[in-house]
CSV table of C-alpha atoms in Angstrom, one decimal:
chain,number,residue,atom,x,y,z
A,66,MET,CA,-0.1,-0.1,0.0
A,67,THR,CA,2.9,2.3,0.5
A,68,ALA,CA,4.0,2.0,-3.2
A,69,ALA,CA,0.5,2.8,-4.3
A,70,LYS,CA,0.5,6.1,-2.0
A,71,ASN,CA,3.7,7.0,-3.2
A,72,ILE,CA,2.6,6.8,-6.8
A,73,GLN,CA,-0.7,8.7,-6.0
A,74,HIS,CA,1.4,11.6,-4.5
A,75,ASN,CA,3.9,11.6,-7.6
A,76,THR,CA,6.7,10.3,-5.5
A,77,LEU,CA,8.2,7.9,-7.9
A,78,ASP,CA,11.9,7.8,-6.6
A,79,PHE,CA,11.6,4.1,-5.1
A,80,SER,CA,11.3,0.6,-6.6
A,81,LEU,CA,9.0,-2.2,-5.9
A,82,SER,CA,10.7,-5.4,-4.9
A,83,VAL,CA,9.3,-8.6,-6.5
A,84,THR,CA,9.0,-11.7,-4.6
A,85,GLN,CA,8.8,-15.2,-5.7
A,86,ASP,CA,6.6,-16.5,-3.2
A,87,ALA,CA,3.5,-16.0,-5.2
A,88,LYS,CA,3.8,-15.9,-9.2
A,89,GLU,CA,0.7,-13.8,-9.8
A,90,LEU,CA,1.4,-11.3,-7.0
A,91,SER,CA,5.0,-11.2,-8.3
A,92,GLN,CA,3.7,-10.4,-12.0
A,93,LEU,CA,1.5,-8.0,-10.4
A,94,LEU,CA,4.2,-6.1,-8.6
A,95,HIS,CA,6.3,-6.4,-11.8
A,96,ALA,CA,3.6,-4.6,-13.7
A,97,PHE,CA,3.1,-1.8,-11.0
A,98,GLU,CA,6.9,-1.4,-11.2
A,99,GLU,CA,6.9,-1.1,-15.0
A,100,MET,CA,3.8,1.4,-14.7
A,101,ARG,CA,5.7,3.5,-12.0
A,102,LYS,CA,9.0,3.7,-14.4
A,103,GLU,CA,6.8,4.7,-17.3
A,104,LEU,CA,4.7,7.2,-15.4
A,105,LYS,CA,7.9,8.8,-13.8
A,106,GLN,CA,9.4,9.2,-17.4
A,107,SER,CA,6.3,10.9,-18.4
A,108,LEU,CA,5.8,13.2,-15.9
A,109,ALA,CA,9.6,14.0,-16.2
A,110,LYS,CA,9.1,15.0,-19.8
A,111,GLN,CA,5.9,16.7,-19.1
A,112,TRP,CA,7.6,18.9,-16.2
A,113,GLN,CA,10.5,19.5,-18.6
A,114,LEU,CA,8.4,20.7,-21.5
A,115,GLU,CA,6.7,23.1,-19.0
A,116,GLU,CA,9.9,24.4,-17.9
A,117,ASP,CA,10.8,24.8,-21.7
A,118,ARG,CA,7.6,26.7,-22.3
A,119,LYS,CA,8.0,29.1,-19.3
A,120,ASP,CA,11.6,30.2,-20.4
A,121,MET,CA,10.3,30.4,-24.1
A,122,THR,CA,7.6,32.7,-22.9
A,123,ALA,CA,10.0,34.7,-20.4
A,124,ALA,CA,12.5,35.3,-23.6
A,125,ILE,CA,9.6,36.2,-26.3
A,126,ALA,CA,8.2,38.6,-23.6
A,127,HIS,CA,11.8,40.2,-23.1
A,128,ASP,CA,12.1,40.6,-26.7
A,129,LEU,CA,8.7,42.1,-27.3
A,130,ARG,CA,9.3,44.5,-24.5
A,131,THR,CA,12.3,46.2,-26.1
A,132,PRO,CA,10.9,47.6,-29.3
A,133,LEU,CA,7.7,48.3,-27.4
A,134,THR,CA,9.5,50.4,-24.8
A,135,ILE,CA,11.5,52.3,-27.9
A,136,ILE,CA,8.3,52.8,-29.8
A,137,HIS,CA,6.6,54.4,-26.6
A,138,GLY,CA,9.3,56.5,-25.8
A,139,HIS,CA,9.6,58.0,-29.3
A,140,THR,CA,6.1,58.4,-29.5
A,141,GLU,CA,5.6,60.2,-26.2
A,142,ILE,CA,8.5,62.6,-27.5
A,143,LEU,CA,6.4,63.2,-30.7
A,144,VAL,CA,3.4,63.8,-29.0
A,145,GLU,CA,5.3,66.5,-26.5
A,146,GLY,CA,6.5,68.6,-29.4
A,147,SER,CA,8.6,67.1,-32.3
A,148,LYS,CA,6.0,68.4,-34.7
A,149,LYS,CA,8.0,71.8,-34.8
A,150,ASP,CA,11.1,70.1,-35.9
A,151,PRO,CA,10.7,68.1,-39.2
A,152,GLU,CA,14.4,66.6,-39.1
A,153,ARG,CA,13.7,65.0,-35.7
A,154,LEU,CA,10.4,64.1,-36.7
A,155,SER,CA,11.7,62.2,-39.5
A,156,ARG,CA,14.3,60.4,-37.3
A,157,TYR,CA,11.8,59.3,-34.7
A,158,LEU,CA,9.4,58.1,-37.3
A,159,HIS,CA,12.1,56.2,-38.7
A,160,THR,CA,13.2,54.8,-35.3
A,161,ILE,CA,9.6,53.8,-34.7
A,162,TYR,CA,9.3,52.1,-38.2
A,163,THR,CA,12.6,50.3,-37.6
A,164,ASN,CA,11.4,48.8,-34.3
A,165,THR,CA,7.8,47.9,-35.2
A,166,THR,CA,9.4,46.0,-37.9
A,167,ALA,CA,11.7,44.4,-35.3
A,168,PHE,CA,8.5,43.5,-33.3
A,169,ASP,CA,6.7,42.2,-36.2
A,170,SER,CA,9.9,39.7,-36.9
A,171,THR,CA,10.0,38.8,-33.5
A,172,ILE,CA,6.3,37.9,-33.4
A,173,LYS,CA,6.5,35.7,-36.6
A,174,SER,CA,9.6,34.1,-35.4
A,175,ALA,CA,7.7,33.3,-32.2
A,176,ALA,CA,4.8,31.8,-34.0
A,177,ARG,CA,7.0,29.9,-36.3
A,178,SER,CA,8.8,28.4,-33.2
A,179,ILE,CA,5.4,27.5,-31.6
A,180,SER,CA,4.5,26.0,-34.9
A,181,HIS,CA,7.5,23.8,-35.3
A,182,ARG,CA,7.2,22.9,-31.6
A,183,LYS,CA,3.5,21.6,-32.3
A,184,SER,CA,4.4,19.5,-35.2
A,185,ARG,CA,7.2,18.1,-33.3
A,186,LEU,CA,5.0,17.1,-30.2
A,187,CYS,CA,2.5,15.6,-32.8
A,188,ARG,CA,5.0,13.5,-34.3
A,189,LYS,CA,6.2,12.1,-30.9
A,190,GLU,CA,2.4,11.0,-30.1
């Protein structure tokens, strides 16, 4: 019963000993041990995928914040009065354009990465 409770609580760092007293009980214990090993392996993969997903989300968020911050700052300056200086206006609009292009590229790259990841996971199943 201890083994069943361990498995129930995802505590999988143990092994079941197989006795030779009763063949049927031994087979049952062997089957449970195999299930425990497979469940442990499956959960480890699932936990790693979750960690990878968190890391990827954090990286994408960082990559998106940088151009957005630049765009926001330049837009604030434009709103505050760069309309009077055409050269400055042109520079700032160029910076905004460059960063929106980078932003768009980051989004497309993230979408491709997610799509590739989904297709890879579907092939594994």
